[in-house]
Amino acid sequence: MPTVDAKPGPFTFDPATTALLVIDMQRDFLLPGGFGESLGNDVHQLRRTIEPLAALLAAWRAAGLPVIHTREGHLPDLSDCPPAKLARGAIGQQGAFGRILVRGEYGHDIIDELQPAGDEVVVDKPGKGAFYATELAEILGKADIRSLVVTGVTTEVCVHTTVREANDRGYECLVLADCVGSYFPEFQRVGLQMIAAQGGIFGWVADSPTLLEEIAR
Ligand code: C5J
């Protein structure tokens, strides 16, 4: 079985039961001039994940392994957006790339570099976690997926929430440090540490080249 050198120890996975999860690589979060940047964030902290993630996606697809993308966002009438989230955010307001985090808008969709391939699943989620109010658990169950390679943005928000949800549901999660990003370097560092701490309390952490070597074998 493929084994990746990871923290806190080797991560062994069965390719037949492992999926690549690409979380929220959306224009609203990543494009210069978009929603993320309008909040005062440095989008380049997230954009450094694009190149390694594109390389990983290419290798993963070439190996014929499943890919699942997620997008954070809401119905155009915002009926699936909890009042507390609505009150604290710009959700639904007009931004540079359409209504912010609203499904169907240009900014809500995945960046051009990482567009899903024809047969890849895209899970639309109203929350930070990819399991909350989505069909993800059912999709993974039907495909007999038990391990997740987790990538995307942002490390301390949607990546963390999803990894915690997945871990509680019994999935083994490998988070790729160079393929997840935070606007805040400190949150990136500590967020990754938290995953692998205490013997891997939420999962494992490695870099994508280490995984790519295993896929190439
Ligand atoms: C945030 C996300 N940060 N995808 N969403 O609001 O992490």
mmCIF file of C-alpha atoms and ligand atoms in Angstrom:
data_model
loop_
_atom_site.group_PDB
_atom_site.id
_atom_site.type_symbol
_atom_site.label_atom_id
_atom_site.label_comp_id
_atom_site.label_asym_id
_atom_site.label_seq_id
_atom_site.Cartn_x
_atom_site.Cartn_y
_atom_site.Cartn_z
ATOM 1 C CA MET A 1 0.000 0.000 0.000
ATOM 2 C CA PRO A 2 1.258 3.506 -0.775
ATOM 3 C CA THR A 3 2.754 5.214 2.244
ATOM 4 C CA VAL A 4 3.553 8.906 2.511
ATOM 5 C CA ASP A 5 6.098 10.403 4.874
ATOM 6 C CA ALA A 6 3.875 12.667 6.960
ATOM 7 C CA LYS A 7 3.399 14.206 10.393
ATOM 8 C CA PRO A 8 2.906 12.790 12.956
ATOM 9 C CA GLY A 9 3.919 9.551 11.184
ATOM 10 C CA PRO A 10 3.543 7.601 7.930
ATOM 11 C CA PHE A 11 0.179 7.906 6.165
ATOM 12 C CA THR A 12 -0.794 4.683 4.417
ATOM 13 C CA PHE A 13 -3.716 4.698 2.014
ATOM 14 C CA ASP A 14 -5.518 2.408 -0.369
ATOM 15 C CA PRO A 15 -5.956 4.244 -3.705
ATOM 16 C CA ALA A 16 -9.193 2.296 -4.271
ATOM 17 C CA THR A 17 -10.787 3.961 -1.241
ATOM 18 C CA THR A 18 -9.165 7.408 -1.329
ATOM 19 C CA ALA A 19 -10.481 10.644 -2.840
ATOM 20 C CA LEU A 20 -8.851 14.013 -3.430
ATOM 21 C CA LEU A 21 -10.920 16.790 -1.874
ATOM 22 C CA VAL A 22 -10.391 20.286 -3.314
ATOM 23 C CA ILE A 23 -12.043 22.793 -1.013
ATOM 24 C CA ASP A 24 -13.411 26.169 -2.152
ATOM 25 C CA MET A 25 -10.781 27.172 -4.736
ATOM 26 C CA GLN A 26 -13.234 29.867 -5.787
ATOM 27 C CA ARG A 27 -12.685 33.189 -7.551
ATOM 28 C CA ASP A 28 -14.316 35.078 -4.660
ATOM 29 C CA PHE A 29 -11.496 33.909 -2.385
ATOM 30 C CA LEU A 30 -8.556 33.810 -4.799
ATOM 31 C CA LEU A 31 -8.841 36.454 -7.498
ATOM 32 C CA PRO A 32 -7.060 39.784 -7.109
ATOM 33 C CA GLY A 33 -9.772 42.460 -6.796
ATOM 34 C CA GLY A 34 -12.298 39.960 -5.462
ATOM 35 C CA PHE A 35 -14.174 39.456 -2.207
ATOM 36 C CA GLY A 36 -11.201 38.075 -0.258
ATOM 37 C CA GLU A 37 -8.992 40.970 -1.232
ATOM 38 C CA SER A 38 -11.772 43.488 -0.504
ATOM 39 C CA LEU A 39 -11.574 42.387 3.140
ATOM 40 C CA GLY A 40 -7.949 43.534 3.226
ATOM 41 C CA ASN A 41 -6.491 40.081 2.661
ATOM 42 C CA ASP A 42 -3.381 39.250 0.628
ATOM 43 C CA VAL A 43 -4.725 36.785 -1.930
ATOM 44 C CA HIS A 44 -1.192 35.717 -2.843
ATOM 45 C CA GLN A 45 -1.119 33.772 0.392
ATOM 46 C CA LEU A 46 -3.821 31.588 -1.198
ATOM 47 C CA ARG A 47 -2.627 31.775 -4.794
ATOM 48 C CA ARG A 48 0.650 29.997 -3.991
ATOM 49 C CA THR A 49 -1.426 26.801 -3.683
ATOM 50 C CA ILE A 50 -2.593 26.916 -7.319
ATOM 51 C CA GLU A 51 0.547 25.575 -8.980
ATOM 52 C CA PRO A 52 1.140 22.573 -6.666
ATOM 53 C CA LEU A 53 -2.567 21.790 -6.646
ATOM 54 C CA ALA A 54 -2.759 21.855 -10.449
ATOM 55 C CA ALA A 55 0.209 19.450 -10.610
ATOM 56 C CA LEU A 56 -1.399 17.153 -8.037
ATOM 57 C CA LEU A 57 -4.750 17.240 -9.846
ATOM 58 C CA ALA A 58 -3.064 16.252 -13.119
ATOM 59 C CA ALA A 59 -1.289 13.298 -11.498
ATOM 60 C CA TRP A 60 -4.368 12.232 -9.539
ATOM 61 C CA ARG A 61 -6.524 12.318 -12.656
ATOM 62 C CA ALA A 62 -3.876 10.459 -14.684
ATOM 63 C CA ALA A 63 -3.957 7.723 -12.027
ATOM 64 C CA GLY A 64 -7.744 7.502 -12.480
ATOM 65 C CA LEU A 65 -8.494 8.384 -8.850
ATOM 66 C CA PRO A 66 -11.613 10.288 -7.734
ATOM 67 C CA VAL A 67 -11.683 14.050 -7.245
ATOM 68 C CA ILE A 68 -14.353 15.980 -5.347
ATOM 69 C CA HIS A 69 -14.512 19.775 -5.448
ATOM 70 C CA THR A 70 -16.464 21.965 -3.048
ATOM 71 C CA ARG A 71 -17.741 25.522 -3.278
ATOM 72 C CA GLU A 72 -18.969 27.653 -0.404
ATOM 73 C CA GLY A 73 -22.049 29.628 -1.342
ATOM 74 C CA HIS A 74 -25.751 30.230 -1.132
ATOM 75 C CA LEU A 75 -28.948 30.116 -3.112
ATOM 76 C CA PRO A 76 -29.773 33.409 -4.885
ATOM 77 C CA ASP A 77 -32.575 34.117 -2.368
ATOM 78 C CA LEU A 78 -30.120 33.441 0.498
ATOM 79 C CA SER A 79 -32.699 31.200 2.184
ATOM 80 C CA ASP A 80 -29.937 28.734 3.080
ATOM 81 C CA CYS A 81 -27.781 31.367 4.761
ATOM 82 C CA PRO A 82 -28.172 31.477 8.548
ATOM 83 C CA PRO A 83 -29.069 34.998 9.808
ATOM 84 C CA ALA A 84 -25.911 35.130 11.929
ATOM 85 C CA LYS A 85 -23.711 34.490 8.888
ATOM 86 C CA LEU A 86 -25.667 37.008 6.831
ATOM 87 C CA ALA A 87 -25.320 39.642 9.534
ATOM 88 C CA ARG A 88 -21.553 39.211 9.845
ATOM 89 C CA GLY A 89 -20.608 38.953 6.204
ATOM 90 C CA ALA A 90 -21.043 40.439 2.774
ATOM 91 C CA ILE A 91 -22.871 37.381 1.457
ATOM 92 C CA GLY A 92 -25.220 38.283 -1.391
ATOM 93 C CA GLN A 93 -23.927 41.815 -1.812
ATOM 94 C CA GLN A 94 -22.668 42.954 -5.196
ATOM 95 C CA GLY A 95 -18.929 42.412 -5.539
ATOM 96 C CA ALA A 96 -16.415 42.771 -8.362
ATOM 97 C CA PHE A 97 -17.313 39.296 -9.673
ATOM 98 C CA GLY A 98 -21.064 39.238 -9.054
ATOM 99 C CA ARG A 99 -23.060 38.723 -5.867
ATOM 100 C CA ILE A 100 -20.633 37.483 -3.219
ATOM 101 C CA LEU A 101 -20.717 33.721 -2.568
ATOM 102 C CA VAL A 102 -23.981 33.262 -4.439
ATOM 103 C CA ARG A 103 -24.371 30.185 -6.612
ATOM 104 C CA GLY A 104 -24.329 30.858 -10.332
ATOM 105 C CA GLU A 105 -22.239 34.022 -10.013
ATOM 106 C CA TYR A 106 -18.825 34.258 -11.687
ATOM 107 C CA GLY A 107 -17.026 34.814 -8.386
ATOM 108 C CA HIS A 108 -18.645 31.786 -6.777
ATOM 109 C CA ASP A 109 -17.180 29.389 -9.306
ATOM 110 C CA ILE A 110 -13.838 27.624 -9.199
ATOM 111 C CA ILE A 111 -10.792 29.412 -10.635
ATOM 112 C CA ASP A 112 -9.935 28.664 -14.268
ATOM 113 C CA GLU A 113 -6.702 26.814 -13.407
ATOM 114 C CA LEU A 114 -8.523 24.192 -11.319
ATOM 115 C CA GLN A 115 -11.845 23.823 -13.128
ATOM 116 C CA PRO A 116 -13.437 20.404 -12.458
ATOM 117 C CA ALA A 117 -13.127 17.810 -15.208
ATOM 118 C CA GLY A 118 -16.355 16.499 -16.754
ATOM 119 C CA ASP A 119 -16.948 13.540 -14.430
ATOM 120 C CA GLU A 120 -15.788 15.154 -11.184
ATOM 121 C CA VAL A 121 -18.268 15.839 -8.406
ATOM 122 C CA VAL A 122 -18.824 19.411 -7.227
ATOM 123 C CA VAL A 123 -20.432 19.744 -3.800
ATOM 124 C CA ASP A 124 -22.086 23.087 -3.061
ATOM 125 C CA LYS A 125 -22.038 23.815 0.635
ATOM 126 C CA PRO A 126 -23.692 26.601 2.621
ATOM 127 C CA GLY A 127 -21.351 26.233 5.592
ATOM 128 C CA LYS A 128 -17.671 26.040 6.280
ATOM 129 C CA GLY A 129 -17.631 22.256 6.659
ATOM 130 C CA ALA A 130 -18.191 20.168 3.520
ATOM 131 C CA PHE A 131 -20.415 17.655 5.349
ATOM 132 C CA TYR A 132 -22.896 20.136 6.822
ATOM 133 C CA ALA A 133 -26.135 20.297 4.770
ATOM 134 C CA THR A 134 -24.565 18.567 1.751
ATOM 135 C CA GLU A 135 -24.645 15.186 0.015
ATOM 136 C CA LEU A 136 -20.922 14.574 0.649
ATOM 137 C CA ALA A 137 -21.333 11.754 3.207
ATOM 138 C CA GLU A 138 -23.660 9.908 0.830
ATOM 139 C CA ILE A 139 -21.286 10.357 -2.135
ATOM 140 C CA LEU A 140 -18.311 9.046 -0.139
ATOM 141 C CA GLY A 141 -20.350 6.162 1.262
ATOM 142 C CA LYS A 142 -21.541 5.036 -2.168
ATOM 143 C CA ALA A 143 -17.972 5.130 -3.547
ATOM 144 C CA ASP A 144 -16.632 3.311 -0.458
ATOM 145 C CA ILE A 145 -14.169 6.154 0.195
ATOM 146 C CA ARG A 146 -12.424 5.950 3.559
ATOM 147 C CA SER A 147 -9.452 8.278 3.192
ATOM 148 C CA LEU A 148 -9.302 11.875 1.997
ATOM 149 C CA VAL A 149 -6.400 13.873 0.638
ATOM 150 C CA VAL A 150 -7.455 17.382 1.615
ATOM 151 C CA THR A 151 -6.483 20.567 -0.240
ATOM 152 C CA GLY A 152 -7.936 24.040 -0.765
ATOM 153 C CA VAL A 153 -8.717 27.180 1.182
ATOM 154 C CA THR A 154 -8.728 28.471 3.776
ATOM 155 C CA THR A 155 -6.642 26.323 6.075
ATOM 156 C CA GLU A 156 -8.095 27.449 9.387
ATOM 157 C CA VAL A 157 -11.693 27.845 8.208
ATOM 158 C CA CYS A 158 -13.188 25.508 5.585
ATOM 159 C CA VAL A 159 -10.256 23.083 5.463
ATOM 160 C CA HIS A 160 -10.143 22.729 9.245
ATOM 161 C CA THR A 161 -13.905 22.476 9.672
ATOM 162 C CA THR A 162 -14.108 19.815 6.966
ATOM 163 C CA VAL A 163 -11.185 17.804 8.338
ATOM 164 C CA ARG A 164 -12.720 17.866 11.813
ATOM 165 C CA GLU A 165 -16.089 16.751 10.440
ATOM 166 C CA ALA A 166 -14.412 14.003 8.394
ATOM 167 C CA ASN A 167 -12.306 12.820 11.311
ATOM 168 C CA ASP A 168 -15.391 12.539 13.529
ATOM 169 C CA ARG A 169 -17.024 10.464 10.789
ATOM 170 C CA GLY A 170 -14.093 8.044 10.683
ATOM 171 C CA TYR A 171 -12.263 9.235 7.563
ATOM 172 C CA GLU A 172 -8.476 9.363 7.579
ATOM 173 C CA CYS A 173 -7.377 12.763 6.305
ATOM 174 C CA LEU A 174 -4.029 13.707 4.800
ATOM 175 C CA VAL A 175 -3.731 17.492 4.540
ATOM 176 C CA LEU A 176 -1.176 18.786 2.025
ATOM 177 C CA ALA A 177 0.603 21.808 3.472
ATOM 178 C CA ASP A 178 1.573 23.340 0.116
ATOM 179 C CA CYS A 179 -1.931 22.801 -1.320
ATOM 180 C CA VAL A 180 -3.849 24.501 1.493
ATOM 181 C CA GLY A 181 -3.688 28.228 2.130
ATOM 182 C CA SER A 182 -4.622 30.878 4.638
ATOM 183 C CA TYR A 183 -4.585 34.658 4.228
ATOM 184 C CA PHE A 184 -2.738 34.673 7.565
ATOM 185 C CA PRO A 185 0.714 32.984 7.715
ATOM 186 C CA GLU A 186 0.348 32.455 11.463
ATOM 187 C CA PHE A 187 -2.995 30.653 11.030
ATOM 188 C CA GLN A 188 -1.459 28.517 8.277
ATOM 189 C CA ARG A 189 1.401 27.443 10.539
ATOM 190 C CA VAL A 190 -0.694 26.811 13.628
ATOM 191 C CA GLY A 191 -3.609 25.340 11.663
ATOM 192 C CA LEU A 192 -1.343 22.668 10.214
ATOM 193 C CA GLN A 193 0.294 22.026 13.576
ATOM 194 C CA MET A 194 -3.118 21.498 15.169
ATOM 195 C CA ILE A 195 -4.036 18.766 12.686
ATOM 196 C CA ALA A 196 -0.990 16.606 13.348
ATOM 197 C CA ALA A 197 -0.633 17.398 17.074
ATOM 198 C CA GLN A 198 -1.241 14.817 19.796
ATOM 199 C CA GLY A 199 -0.492 11.868 17.564
ATOM 200 C CA GLY A 200 -2.582 13.211 14.676
ATOM 201 C CA ILE A 201 -5.672 14.358 16.525
ATOM 202 C CA PHE A 202 -7.400 15.356 13.275
ATOM 203 C CA GLY A 203 -5.175 13.675 10.679
ATOM 204 C CA TRP A 204 -1.817 13.797 8.946
ATOM 205 C CA VAL A 205 0.157 16.587 7.232
ATOM 206 C CA ALA A 206 2.590 16.199 4.324
ATOM 207 C CA ASP A 207 3.737 18.053 1.192
ATOM 208 C CA SER A 208 2.382 17.273 -2.271
ATOM 209 C CA PRO A 209 5.762 16.230 -3.818
ATOM 210 C CA THR A 210 5.941 13.386 -1.283
ATOM 211 C CA LEU A 211 2.495 12.209 -2.327
ATOM 212 C CA LEU A 212 3.302 12.688 -6.030
ATOM 213 C CA GLU A 213 6.300 10.355 -5.644
ATOM 214 C CA GLU A 214 3.985 7.659 -4.288
ATOM 215 C CA ILE A 215 1.427 8.182 -7.062
ATOM 216 C CA ALA A 216 4.190 7.857 -9.680
ATOM 217 C CA ARG A 217 5.305 4.489 -8.265
HETATM 218 C C1 C5J B 1 -13.991 31.305 4.426
HETATM 219 C C2 C5J B 1 -13.400 29.224 3.383
HETATM 220 N N1 C5J B 1 -12.760 31.563 4.861
HETATM 221 N N2 C5J B 1 -13.589 28.538 2.286
HETATM 222 N N3 C5J B 1 -14.267 30.243 3.641
HETATM 223 O O1 C5J B 1 -14.893 32.057 4.726
HETATM 224 O O2 C5J B 1 -12.470 28.975 4.125
#
